[in-house]
PDB file of C-alpha atoms and ligand atoms in Angstrom:
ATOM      1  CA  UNK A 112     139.330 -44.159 -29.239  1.00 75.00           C
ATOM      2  CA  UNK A 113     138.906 -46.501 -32.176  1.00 90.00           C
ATOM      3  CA  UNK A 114     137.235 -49.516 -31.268  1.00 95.00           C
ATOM      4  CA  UNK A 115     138.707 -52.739 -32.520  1.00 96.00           C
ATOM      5  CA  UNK A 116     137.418 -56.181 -31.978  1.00 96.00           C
ATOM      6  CA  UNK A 117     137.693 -58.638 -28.628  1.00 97.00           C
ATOM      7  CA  UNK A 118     140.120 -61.686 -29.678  1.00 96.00           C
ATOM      8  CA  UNK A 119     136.658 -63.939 -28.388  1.00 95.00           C
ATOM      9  CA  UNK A 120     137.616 -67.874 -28.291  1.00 94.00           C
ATOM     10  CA  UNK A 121     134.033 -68.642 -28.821  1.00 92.00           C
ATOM     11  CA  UNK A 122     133.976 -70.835 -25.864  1.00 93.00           C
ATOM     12  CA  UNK A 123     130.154 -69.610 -25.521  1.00 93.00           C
ATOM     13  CA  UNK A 124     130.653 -69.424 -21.740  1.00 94.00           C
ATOM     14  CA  UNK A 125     129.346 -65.863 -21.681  1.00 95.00           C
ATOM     15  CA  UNK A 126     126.281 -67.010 -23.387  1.00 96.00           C
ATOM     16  CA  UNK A 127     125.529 -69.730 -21.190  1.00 95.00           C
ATOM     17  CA  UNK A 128     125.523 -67.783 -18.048  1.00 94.00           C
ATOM     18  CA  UNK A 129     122.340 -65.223 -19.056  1.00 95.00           C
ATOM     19  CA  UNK A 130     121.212 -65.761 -15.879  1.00 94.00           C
ATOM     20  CA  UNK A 131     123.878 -63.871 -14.151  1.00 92.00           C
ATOM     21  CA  UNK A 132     122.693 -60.680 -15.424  1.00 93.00           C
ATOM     22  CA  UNK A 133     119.108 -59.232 -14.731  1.00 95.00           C
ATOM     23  CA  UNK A 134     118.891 -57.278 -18.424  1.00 95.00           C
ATOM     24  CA  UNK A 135     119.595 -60.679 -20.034  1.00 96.00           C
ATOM     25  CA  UNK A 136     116.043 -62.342 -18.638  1.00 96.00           C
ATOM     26  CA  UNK A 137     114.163 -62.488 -21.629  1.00 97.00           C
ATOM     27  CA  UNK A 138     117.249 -64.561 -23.106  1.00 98.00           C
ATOM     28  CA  UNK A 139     117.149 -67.319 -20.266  1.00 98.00           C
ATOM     29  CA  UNK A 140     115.868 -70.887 -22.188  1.00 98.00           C
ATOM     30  CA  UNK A 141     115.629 -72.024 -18.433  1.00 97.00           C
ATOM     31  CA  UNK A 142     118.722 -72.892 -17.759  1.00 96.00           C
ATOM     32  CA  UNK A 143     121.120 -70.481 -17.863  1.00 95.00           C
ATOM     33  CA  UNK A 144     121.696 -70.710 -21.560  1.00 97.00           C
ATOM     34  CA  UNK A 145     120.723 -68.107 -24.000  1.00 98.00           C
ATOM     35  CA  UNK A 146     118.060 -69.328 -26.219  1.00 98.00           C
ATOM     36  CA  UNK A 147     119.837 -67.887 -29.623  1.00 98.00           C
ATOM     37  CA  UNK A 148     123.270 -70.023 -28.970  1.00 97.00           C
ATOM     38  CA  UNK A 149     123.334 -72.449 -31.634  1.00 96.00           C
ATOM     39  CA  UNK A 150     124.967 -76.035 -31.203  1.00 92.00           C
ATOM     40  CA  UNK A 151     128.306 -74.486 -32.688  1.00 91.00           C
ATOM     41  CA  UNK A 152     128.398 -72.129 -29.781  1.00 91.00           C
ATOM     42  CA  UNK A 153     127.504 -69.018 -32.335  1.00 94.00           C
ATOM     43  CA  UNK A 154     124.693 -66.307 -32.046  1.00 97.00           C
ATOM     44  CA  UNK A 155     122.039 -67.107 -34.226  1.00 98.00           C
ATOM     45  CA  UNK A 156     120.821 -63.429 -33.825  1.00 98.00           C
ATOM     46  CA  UNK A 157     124.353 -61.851 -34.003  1.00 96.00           C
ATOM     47  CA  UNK A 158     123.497 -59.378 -36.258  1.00 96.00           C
ATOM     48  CA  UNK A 159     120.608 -57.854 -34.101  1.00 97.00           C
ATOM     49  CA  UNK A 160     122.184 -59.242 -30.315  1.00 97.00           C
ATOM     50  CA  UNK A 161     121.619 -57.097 -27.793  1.00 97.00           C
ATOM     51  CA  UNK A 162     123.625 -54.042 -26.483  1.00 96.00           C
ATOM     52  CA  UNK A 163     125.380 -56.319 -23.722  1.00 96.00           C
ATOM     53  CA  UNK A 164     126.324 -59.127 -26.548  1.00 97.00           C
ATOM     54  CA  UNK A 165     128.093 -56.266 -28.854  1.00 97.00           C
ATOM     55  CA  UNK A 166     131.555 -55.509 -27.086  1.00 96.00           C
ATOM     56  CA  UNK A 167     132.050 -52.573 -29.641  1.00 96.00           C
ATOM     57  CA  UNK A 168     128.750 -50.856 -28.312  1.00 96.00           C
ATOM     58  CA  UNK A 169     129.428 -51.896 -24.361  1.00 97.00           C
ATOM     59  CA  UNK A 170     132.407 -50.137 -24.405  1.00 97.00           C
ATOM     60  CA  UNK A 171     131.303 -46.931 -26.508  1.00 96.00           C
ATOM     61  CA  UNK A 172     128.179 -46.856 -23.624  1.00 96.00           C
ATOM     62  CA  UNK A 173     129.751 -47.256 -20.322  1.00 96.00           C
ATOM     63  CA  UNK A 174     133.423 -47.806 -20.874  1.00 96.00           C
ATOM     64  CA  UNK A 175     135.037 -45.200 -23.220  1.00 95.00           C
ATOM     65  CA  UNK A 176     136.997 -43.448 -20.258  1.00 96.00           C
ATOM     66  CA  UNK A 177     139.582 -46.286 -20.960  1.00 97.00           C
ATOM     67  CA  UNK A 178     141.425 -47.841 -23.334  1.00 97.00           C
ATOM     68  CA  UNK A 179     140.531 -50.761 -25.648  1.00 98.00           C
ATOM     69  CA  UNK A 180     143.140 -52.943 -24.384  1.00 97.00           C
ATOM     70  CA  UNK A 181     141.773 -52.271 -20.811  1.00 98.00           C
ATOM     71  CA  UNK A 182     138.788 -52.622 -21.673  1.00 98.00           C
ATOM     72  CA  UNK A 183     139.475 -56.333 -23.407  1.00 98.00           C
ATOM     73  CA  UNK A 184     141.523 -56.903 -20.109  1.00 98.00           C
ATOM     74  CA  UNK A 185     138.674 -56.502 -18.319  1.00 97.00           C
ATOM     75  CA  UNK A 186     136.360 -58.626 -20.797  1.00 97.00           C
ATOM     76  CA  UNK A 187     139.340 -61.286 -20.614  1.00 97.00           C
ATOM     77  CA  UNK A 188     138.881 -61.494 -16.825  1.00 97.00           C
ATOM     78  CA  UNK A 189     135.555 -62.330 -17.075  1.00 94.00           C
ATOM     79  CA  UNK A 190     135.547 -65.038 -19.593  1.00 95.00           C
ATOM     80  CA  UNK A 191     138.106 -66.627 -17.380  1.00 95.00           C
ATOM     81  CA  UNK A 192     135.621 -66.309 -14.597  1.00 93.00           C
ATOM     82  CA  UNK A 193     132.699 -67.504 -16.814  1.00 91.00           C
ATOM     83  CA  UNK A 194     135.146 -70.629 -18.539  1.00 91.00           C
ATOM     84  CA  UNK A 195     136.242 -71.790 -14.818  1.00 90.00           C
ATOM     85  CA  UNK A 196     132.471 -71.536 -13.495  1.00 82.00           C
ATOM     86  CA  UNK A 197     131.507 -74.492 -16.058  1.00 74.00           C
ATOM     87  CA  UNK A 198     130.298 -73.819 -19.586  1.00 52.00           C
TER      88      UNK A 198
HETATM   89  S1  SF4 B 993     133.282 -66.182 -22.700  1.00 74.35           S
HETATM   90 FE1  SF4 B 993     134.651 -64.746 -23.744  1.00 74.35          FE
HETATM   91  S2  SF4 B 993     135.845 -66.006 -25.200  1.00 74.35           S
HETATM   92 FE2  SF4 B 993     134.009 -67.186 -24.582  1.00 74.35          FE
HETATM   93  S3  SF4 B 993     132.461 -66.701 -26.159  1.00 74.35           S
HETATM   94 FE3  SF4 B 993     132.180 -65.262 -24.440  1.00 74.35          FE
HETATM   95  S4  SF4 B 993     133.387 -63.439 -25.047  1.00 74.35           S
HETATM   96 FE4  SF4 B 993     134.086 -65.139 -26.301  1.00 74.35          FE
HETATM   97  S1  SF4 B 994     122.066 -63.082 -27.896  1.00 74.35           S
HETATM   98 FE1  SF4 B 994     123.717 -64.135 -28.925  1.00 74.35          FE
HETATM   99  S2  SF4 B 994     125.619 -63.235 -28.132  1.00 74.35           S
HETATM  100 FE2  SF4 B 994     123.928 -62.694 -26.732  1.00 74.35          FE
HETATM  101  S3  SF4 B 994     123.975 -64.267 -25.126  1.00 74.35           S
HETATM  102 FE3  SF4 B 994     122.536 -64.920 -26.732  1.00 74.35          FE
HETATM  103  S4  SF4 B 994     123.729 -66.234 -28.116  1.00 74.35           S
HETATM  104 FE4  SF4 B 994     125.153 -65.037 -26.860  1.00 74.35          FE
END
């Protein structure tokens, strides 16, 4: 299935919730926030993010039983859940 990318908003929610997921500890600035978001809500280490940051490599991992378009569906869902939770 050819990958193509996630229509992201750049809301940064996902990256200020780090603390939600274990893998992601190292990241944590101490509150929650990932240490590389930068003031404009980008990735100051985008180029070298880890596997959970890269939607392309996520879904070639774990989800490649499925489409991409349920696959954004799914990423969709949770930015909605990460947006309404406070970012
Ligand atoms: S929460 Fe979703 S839309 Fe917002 S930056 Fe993260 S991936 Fe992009
Ligand atoms: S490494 Fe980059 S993409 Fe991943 S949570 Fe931190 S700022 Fe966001």
């Amino acid at each position: 299935m050819k990958y193509y990318p996630y229509p992201c908003a750049r809301c940064g929610a996902c990256c200020r919730h780090v603390d939600r997921i274990a893998q992601m500890a190292s990241f944590n600035r101490g509150d929650g926030v990932c240490k590389h978001l930068t003031a404009n809500n980008l990735c100051a280490i985008y180029a070298e993010r880890p596997t959970l940051c890269n939607g392309e490599q996520v879904y070639k991992k774990f989800f490649s039983d499925m489409t991409v378009e349920e696959f954004h569906g799914i990423i969709s869902q949770l930015c909605k859940k990460l947006r309404e939770a406070g970012a």
